[in-house]
Coordinates of N, CA and C in Angstrom, one line a residue:
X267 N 0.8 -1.2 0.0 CA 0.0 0.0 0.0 C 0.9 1.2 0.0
X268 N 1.0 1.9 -0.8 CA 1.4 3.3 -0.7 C 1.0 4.7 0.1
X269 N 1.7 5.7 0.0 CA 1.0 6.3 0.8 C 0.1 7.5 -0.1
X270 N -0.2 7.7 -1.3 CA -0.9 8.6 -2.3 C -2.1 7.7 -2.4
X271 N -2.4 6.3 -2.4 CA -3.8 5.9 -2.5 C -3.9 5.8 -0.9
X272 N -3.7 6.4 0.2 CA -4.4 6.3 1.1 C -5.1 8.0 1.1
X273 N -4.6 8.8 0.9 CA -4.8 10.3 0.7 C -6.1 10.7 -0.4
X274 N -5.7 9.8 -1.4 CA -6.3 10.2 -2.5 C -8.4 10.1 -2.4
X275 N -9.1 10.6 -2.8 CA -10.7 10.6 -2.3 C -11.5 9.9 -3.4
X276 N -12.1 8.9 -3.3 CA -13.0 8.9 -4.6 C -13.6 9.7 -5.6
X277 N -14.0 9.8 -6.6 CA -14.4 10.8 -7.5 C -16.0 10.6 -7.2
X278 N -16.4 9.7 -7.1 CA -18.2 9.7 -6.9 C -18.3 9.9 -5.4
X279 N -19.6 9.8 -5.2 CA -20.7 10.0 -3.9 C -20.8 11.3 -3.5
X280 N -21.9 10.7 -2.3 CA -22.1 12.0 -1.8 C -21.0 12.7 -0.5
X281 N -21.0 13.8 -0.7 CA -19.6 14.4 0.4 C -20.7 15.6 1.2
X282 N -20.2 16.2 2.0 CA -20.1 16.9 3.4 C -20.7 17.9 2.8
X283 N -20.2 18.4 1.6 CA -21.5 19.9 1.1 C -22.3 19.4 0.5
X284 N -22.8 18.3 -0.3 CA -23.6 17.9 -0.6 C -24.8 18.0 0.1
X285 N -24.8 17.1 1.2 CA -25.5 17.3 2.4 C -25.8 18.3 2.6
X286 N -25.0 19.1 2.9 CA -24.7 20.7 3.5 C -25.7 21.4 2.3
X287 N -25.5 21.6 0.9 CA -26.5 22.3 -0.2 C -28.2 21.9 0.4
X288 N -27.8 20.4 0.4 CA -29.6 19.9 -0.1 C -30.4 20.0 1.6
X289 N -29.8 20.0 2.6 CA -30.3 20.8 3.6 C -31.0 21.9 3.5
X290 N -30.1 23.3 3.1 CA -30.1 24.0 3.5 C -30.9 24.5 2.1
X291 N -31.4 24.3 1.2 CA -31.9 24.1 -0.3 C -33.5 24.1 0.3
X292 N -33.7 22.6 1.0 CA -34.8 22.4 2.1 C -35.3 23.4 2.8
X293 N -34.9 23.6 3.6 CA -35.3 24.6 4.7 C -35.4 25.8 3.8
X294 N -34.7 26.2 2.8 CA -34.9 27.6 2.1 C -36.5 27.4 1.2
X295 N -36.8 26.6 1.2 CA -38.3 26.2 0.3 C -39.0 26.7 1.3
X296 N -39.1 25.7 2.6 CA -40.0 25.3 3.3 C -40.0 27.0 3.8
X297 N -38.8 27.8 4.0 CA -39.3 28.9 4.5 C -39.6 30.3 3.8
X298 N -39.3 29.9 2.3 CA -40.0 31.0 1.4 C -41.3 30.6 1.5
X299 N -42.3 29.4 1.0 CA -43.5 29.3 0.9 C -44.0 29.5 2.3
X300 N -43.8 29.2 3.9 CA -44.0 29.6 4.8 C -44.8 31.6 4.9
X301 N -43.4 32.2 4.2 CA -43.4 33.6 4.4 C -44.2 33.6 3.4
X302 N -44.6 33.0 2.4 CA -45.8 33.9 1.1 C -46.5 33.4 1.3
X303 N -47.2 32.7 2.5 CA -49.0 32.0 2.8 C -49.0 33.0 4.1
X304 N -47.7 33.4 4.9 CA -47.8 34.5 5.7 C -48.5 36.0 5.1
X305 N -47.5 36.2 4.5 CA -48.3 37.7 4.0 C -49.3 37.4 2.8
X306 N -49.6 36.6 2.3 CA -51.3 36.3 1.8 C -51.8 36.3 2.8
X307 N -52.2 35.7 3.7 CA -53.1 35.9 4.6 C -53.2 36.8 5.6
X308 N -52.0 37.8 5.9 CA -52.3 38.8 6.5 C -52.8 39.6 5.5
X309 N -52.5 39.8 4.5 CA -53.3 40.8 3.4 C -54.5 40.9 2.8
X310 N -54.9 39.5 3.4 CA -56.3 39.2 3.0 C -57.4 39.4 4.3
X311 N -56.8 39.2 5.5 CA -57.3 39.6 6.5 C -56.6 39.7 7.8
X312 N -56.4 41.2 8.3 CA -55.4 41.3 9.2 C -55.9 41.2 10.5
X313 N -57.0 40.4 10.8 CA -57.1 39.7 12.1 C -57.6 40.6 13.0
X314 N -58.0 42.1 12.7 CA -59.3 42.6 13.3 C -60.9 42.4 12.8
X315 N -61.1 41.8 14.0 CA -62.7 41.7 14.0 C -63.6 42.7 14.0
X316 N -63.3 43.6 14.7 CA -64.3 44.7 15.6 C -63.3 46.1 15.6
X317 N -63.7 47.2 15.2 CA -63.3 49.0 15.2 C -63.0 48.4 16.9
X318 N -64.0 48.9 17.7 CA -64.5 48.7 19.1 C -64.7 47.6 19.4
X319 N -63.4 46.8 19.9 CA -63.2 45.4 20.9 C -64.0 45.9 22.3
X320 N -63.4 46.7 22.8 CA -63.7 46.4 23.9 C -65.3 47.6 24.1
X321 N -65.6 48.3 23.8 CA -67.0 48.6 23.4 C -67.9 47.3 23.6
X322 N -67.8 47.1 22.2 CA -68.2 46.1 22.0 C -68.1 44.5 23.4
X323 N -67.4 44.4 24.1 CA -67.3 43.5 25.0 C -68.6 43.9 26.4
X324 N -68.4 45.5 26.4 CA -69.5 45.9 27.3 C -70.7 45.9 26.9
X325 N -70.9 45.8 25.8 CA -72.6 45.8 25.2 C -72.9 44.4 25.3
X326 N -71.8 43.3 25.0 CA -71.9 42.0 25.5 C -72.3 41.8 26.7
X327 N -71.6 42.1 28.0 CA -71.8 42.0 29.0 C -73.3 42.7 29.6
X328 N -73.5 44.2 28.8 CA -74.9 44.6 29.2 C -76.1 43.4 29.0
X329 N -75.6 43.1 28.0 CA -76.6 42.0 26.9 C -77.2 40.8 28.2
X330 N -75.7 40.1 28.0 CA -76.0 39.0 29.5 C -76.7 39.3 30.6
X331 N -76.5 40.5 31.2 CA -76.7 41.0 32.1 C -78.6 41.1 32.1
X332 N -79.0 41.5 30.8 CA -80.6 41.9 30.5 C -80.7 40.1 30.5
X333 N -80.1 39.4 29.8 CA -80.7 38.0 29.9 C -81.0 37.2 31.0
X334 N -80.2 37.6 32.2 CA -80.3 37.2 33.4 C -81.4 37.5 34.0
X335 N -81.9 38.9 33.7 CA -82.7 39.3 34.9 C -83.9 39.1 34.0
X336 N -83.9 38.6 33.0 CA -85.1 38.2 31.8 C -85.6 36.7 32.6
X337 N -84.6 35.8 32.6 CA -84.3 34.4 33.2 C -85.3 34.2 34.7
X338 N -84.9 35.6 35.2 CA -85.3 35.7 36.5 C -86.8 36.0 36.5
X339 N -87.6 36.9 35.8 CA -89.0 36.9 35.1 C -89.6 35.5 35.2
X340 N -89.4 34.4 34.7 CA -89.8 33.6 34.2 C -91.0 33.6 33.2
X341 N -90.7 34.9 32.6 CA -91.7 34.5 31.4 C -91.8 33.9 30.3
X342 N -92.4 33.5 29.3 CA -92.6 32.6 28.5 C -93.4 33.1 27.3
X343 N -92.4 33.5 26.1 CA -93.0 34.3 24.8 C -93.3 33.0 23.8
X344 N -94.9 33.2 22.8 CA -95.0 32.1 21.8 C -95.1 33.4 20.4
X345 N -94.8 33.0 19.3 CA -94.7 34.0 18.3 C -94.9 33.0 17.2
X346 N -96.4 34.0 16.4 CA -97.1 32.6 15.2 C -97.5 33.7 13.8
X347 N -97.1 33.4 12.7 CA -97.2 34.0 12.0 C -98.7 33.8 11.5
X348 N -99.6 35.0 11.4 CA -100.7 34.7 11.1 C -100.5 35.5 9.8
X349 N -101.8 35.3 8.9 CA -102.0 36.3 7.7 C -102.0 37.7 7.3
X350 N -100.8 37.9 7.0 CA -100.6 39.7 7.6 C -100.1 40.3 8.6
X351 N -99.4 39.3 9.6 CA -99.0 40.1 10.7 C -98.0 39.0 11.2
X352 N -97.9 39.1 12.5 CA -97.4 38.2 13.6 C -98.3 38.4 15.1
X353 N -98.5 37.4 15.8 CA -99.4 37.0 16.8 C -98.3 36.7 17.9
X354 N -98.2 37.4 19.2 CA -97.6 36.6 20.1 C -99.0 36.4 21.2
X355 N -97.9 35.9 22.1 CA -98.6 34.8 23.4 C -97.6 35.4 24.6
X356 N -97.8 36.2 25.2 CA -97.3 36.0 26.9 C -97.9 35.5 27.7
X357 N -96.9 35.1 29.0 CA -97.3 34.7 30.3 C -96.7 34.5 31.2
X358 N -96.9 34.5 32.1 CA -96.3 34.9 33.6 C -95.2 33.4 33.7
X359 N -94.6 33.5 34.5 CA -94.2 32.1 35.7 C -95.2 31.1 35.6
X360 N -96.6 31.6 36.2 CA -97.5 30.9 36.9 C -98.1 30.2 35.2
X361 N -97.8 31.0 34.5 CA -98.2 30.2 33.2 C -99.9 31.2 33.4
X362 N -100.2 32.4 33.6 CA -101.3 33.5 33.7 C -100.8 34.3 32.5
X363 N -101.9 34.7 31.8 CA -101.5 36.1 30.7 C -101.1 37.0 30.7
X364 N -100.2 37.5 30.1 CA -99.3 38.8 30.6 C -100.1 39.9 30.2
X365 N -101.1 40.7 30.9 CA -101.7 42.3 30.2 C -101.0 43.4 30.4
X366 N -101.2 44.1 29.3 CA -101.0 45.3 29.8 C -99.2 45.9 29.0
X367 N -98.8 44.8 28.2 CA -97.5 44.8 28.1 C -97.3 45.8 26.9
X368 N -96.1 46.9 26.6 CA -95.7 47.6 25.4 C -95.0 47.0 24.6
X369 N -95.7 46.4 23.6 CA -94.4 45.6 22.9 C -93.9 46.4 21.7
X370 N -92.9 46.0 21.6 CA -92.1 46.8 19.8 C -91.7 45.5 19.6
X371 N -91.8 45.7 17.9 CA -90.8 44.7 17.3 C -90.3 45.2 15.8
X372 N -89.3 44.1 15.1 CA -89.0 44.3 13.8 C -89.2 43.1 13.3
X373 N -89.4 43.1 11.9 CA -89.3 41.8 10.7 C -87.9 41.9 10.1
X374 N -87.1 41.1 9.8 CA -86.2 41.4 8.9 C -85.8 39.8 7.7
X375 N -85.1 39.9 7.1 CA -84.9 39.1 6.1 C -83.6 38.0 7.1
X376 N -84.1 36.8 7.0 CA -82.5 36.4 7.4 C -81.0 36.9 6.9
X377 N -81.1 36.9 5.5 CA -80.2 36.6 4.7 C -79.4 38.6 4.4
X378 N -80.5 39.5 4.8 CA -80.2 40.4 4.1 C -80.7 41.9 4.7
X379 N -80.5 43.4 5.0 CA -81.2 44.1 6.2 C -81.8 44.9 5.0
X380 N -82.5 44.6 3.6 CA -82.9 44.8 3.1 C -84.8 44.6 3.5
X381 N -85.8 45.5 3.1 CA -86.6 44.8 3.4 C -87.2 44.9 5.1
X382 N -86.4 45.5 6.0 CA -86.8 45.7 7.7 C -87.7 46.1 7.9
X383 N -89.1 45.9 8.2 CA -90.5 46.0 8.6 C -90.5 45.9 10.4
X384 N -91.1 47.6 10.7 CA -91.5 47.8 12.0 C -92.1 47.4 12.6
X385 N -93.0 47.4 13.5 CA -94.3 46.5 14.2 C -94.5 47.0 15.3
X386 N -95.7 47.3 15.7 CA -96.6 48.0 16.6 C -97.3 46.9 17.3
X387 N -97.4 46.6 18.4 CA -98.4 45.3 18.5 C -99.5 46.1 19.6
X388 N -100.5 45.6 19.5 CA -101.6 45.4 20.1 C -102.5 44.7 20.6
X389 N -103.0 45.0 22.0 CA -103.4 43.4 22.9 C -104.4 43.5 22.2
X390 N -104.8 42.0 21.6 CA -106.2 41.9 21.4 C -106.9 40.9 21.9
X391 N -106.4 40.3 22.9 CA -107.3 39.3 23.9 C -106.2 39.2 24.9
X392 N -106.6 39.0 26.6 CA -105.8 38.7 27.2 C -104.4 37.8 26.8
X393 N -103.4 38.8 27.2 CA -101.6 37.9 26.8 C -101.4 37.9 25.4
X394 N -102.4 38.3 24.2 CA -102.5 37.8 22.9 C -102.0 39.5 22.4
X395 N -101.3 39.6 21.4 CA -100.7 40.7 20.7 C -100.6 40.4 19.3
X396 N -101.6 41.3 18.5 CA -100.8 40.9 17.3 C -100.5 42.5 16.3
X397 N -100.1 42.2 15.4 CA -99.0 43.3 14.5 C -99.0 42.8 13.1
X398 N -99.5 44.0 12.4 CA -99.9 43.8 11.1 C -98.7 44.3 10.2
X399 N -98.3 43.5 9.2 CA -97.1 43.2 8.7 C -96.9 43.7 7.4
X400 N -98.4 43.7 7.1 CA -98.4 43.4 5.5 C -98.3 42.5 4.7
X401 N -98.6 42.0 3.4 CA -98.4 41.0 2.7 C -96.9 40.4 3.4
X402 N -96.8 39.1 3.9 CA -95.7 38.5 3.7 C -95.7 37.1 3.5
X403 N -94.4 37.1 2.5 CA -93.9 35.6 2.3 C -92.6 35.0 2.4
X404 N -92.2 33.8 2.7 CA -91.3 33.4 3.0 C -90.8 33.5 4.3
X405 N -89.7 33.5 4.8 CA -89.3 33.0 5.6 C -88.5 34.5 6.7
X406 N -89.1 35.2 7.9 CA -88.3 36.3 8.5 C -88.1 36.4 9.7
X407 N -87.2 36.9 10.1 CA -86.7 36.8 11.4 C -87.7 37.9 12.4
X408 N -88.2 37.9 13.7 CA -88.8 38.6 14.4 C -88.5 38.6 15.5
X409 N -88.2 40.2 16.1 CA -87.4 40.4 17.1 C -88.5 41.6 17.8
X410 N -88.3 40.8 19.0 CA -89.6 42.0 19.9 C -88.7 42.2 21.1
X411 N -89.4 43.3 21.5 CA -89.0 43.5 22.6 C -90.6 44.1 23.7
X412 N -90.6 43.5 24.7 CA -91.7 44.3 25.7 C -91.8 44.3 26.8
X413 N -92.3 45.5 27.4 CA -91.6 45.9 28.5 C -93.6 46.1 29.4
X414 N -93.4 45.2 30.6 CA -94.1 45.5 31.3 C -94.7 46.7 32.0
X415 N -95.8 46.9 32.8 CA -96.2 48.0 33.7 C -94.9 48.7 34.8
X416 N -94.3 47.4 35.6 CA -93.1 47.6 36.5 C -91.4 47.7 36.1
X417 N -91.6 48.2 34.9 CA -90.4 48.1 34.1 C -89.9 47.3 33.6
X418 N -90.1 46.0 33.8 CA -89.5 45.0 32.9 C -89.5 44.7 32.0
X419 N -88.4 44.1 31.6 CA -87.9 43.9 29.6 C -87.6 42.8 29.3
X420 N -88.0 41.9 28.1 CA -88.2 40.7 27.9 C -88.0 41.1 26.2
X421 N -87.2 40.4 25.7 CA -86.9 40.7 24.3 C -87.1 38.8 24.3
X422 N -86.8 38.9 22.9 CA -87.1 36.9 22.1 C -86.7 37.4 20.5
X423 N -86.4 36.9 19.9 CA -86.2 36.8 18.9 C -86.8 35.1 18.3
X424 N -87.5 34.9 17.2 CA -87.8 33.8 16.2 C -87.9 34.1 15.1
X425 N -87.9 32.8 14.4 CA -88.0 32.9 12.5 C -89.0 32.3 12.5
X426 N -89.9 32.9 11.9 CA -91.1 32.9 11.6 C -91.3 32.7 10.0
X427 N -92.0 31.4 9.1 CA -92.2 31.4 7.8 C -93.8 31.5 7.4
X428 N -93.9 32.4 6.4 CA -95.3 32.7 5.7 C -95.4 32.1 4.6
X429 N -96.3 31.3 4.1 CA -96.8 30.5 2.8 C -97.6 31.0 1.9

């Protein structure tokens, strides 16, 4: 054995930069496409939900707050779409007619705030309220709100469909 074929390197395979390129080749993909699904997506939406976060978090909390002491009422709203209007039903805890109540409400479209119809209701039999709508068809959302003799407020919202 001499000492120039112990020194001397093969001409083929793979060697130390090899490795070293196709690593680092890797990771340079994996972190360009990384950064360009990054800023696509921040550009497409930069992850504000809301002008007014925290506004908005107190009108939440007012909100709960009215639900609670709604809860505490134990009242019980039914809402029936009759021909031209809408019809509700109150009543107490005791499961007794609610008289005497101011109610408001709105119509609106599920899909669209096109189309928003006001509503006036009026008792027309003990607990019984109804509110004339006008021609309607299809399918709308109805949001009341009414407020007893002793101040209390009882809102409901249902979807209500006309045929």
């Amino acid at each position: 054995m001499n000492v120039a074929s112990l020194t001397e390197s093969p001409k083929r395979g793979i060697r130390g930069w090899h490795v070293l390129v196709g690593v680092s080749a890797f990771f340079a993909v994996v972190i360009g496409v990384d950064v360009a699904f990054t800023v696509a997506a921040i550009r497409t939406f930069p992850g504000q939900v809301s002008v007014t976060p925290y506004e908005d978090g107190l009108l939440y909390n007012r909100r709960i707050a009215q639900l609670e002491a709604q809860e505490k009422l134990g009242w019980q709203a039914a809402a029936e779409a009759v021909a031209g209007g809408v019809a509700l039903e109150f009543r107490d805890a005791g499961g007794e007619p609610l008289r005497g109540l101011a109610i408001t409400g709105r119509l609106e479209r599920p899909a669209t705030e096109a189309g928003r119809i006001a509503l006036a209701f009026a008792e027309t039999a003990p607990g019984r309220y109804v509110a004339k709508g006008g021609i309607l068809t299809g399918a709308w959302d109805v949001t009341v709100e009414a407020r007893g003799p002793a101040g209390e407020v009882f809102t409901a919202e249902r979807r209500l469909t006309w045929r």
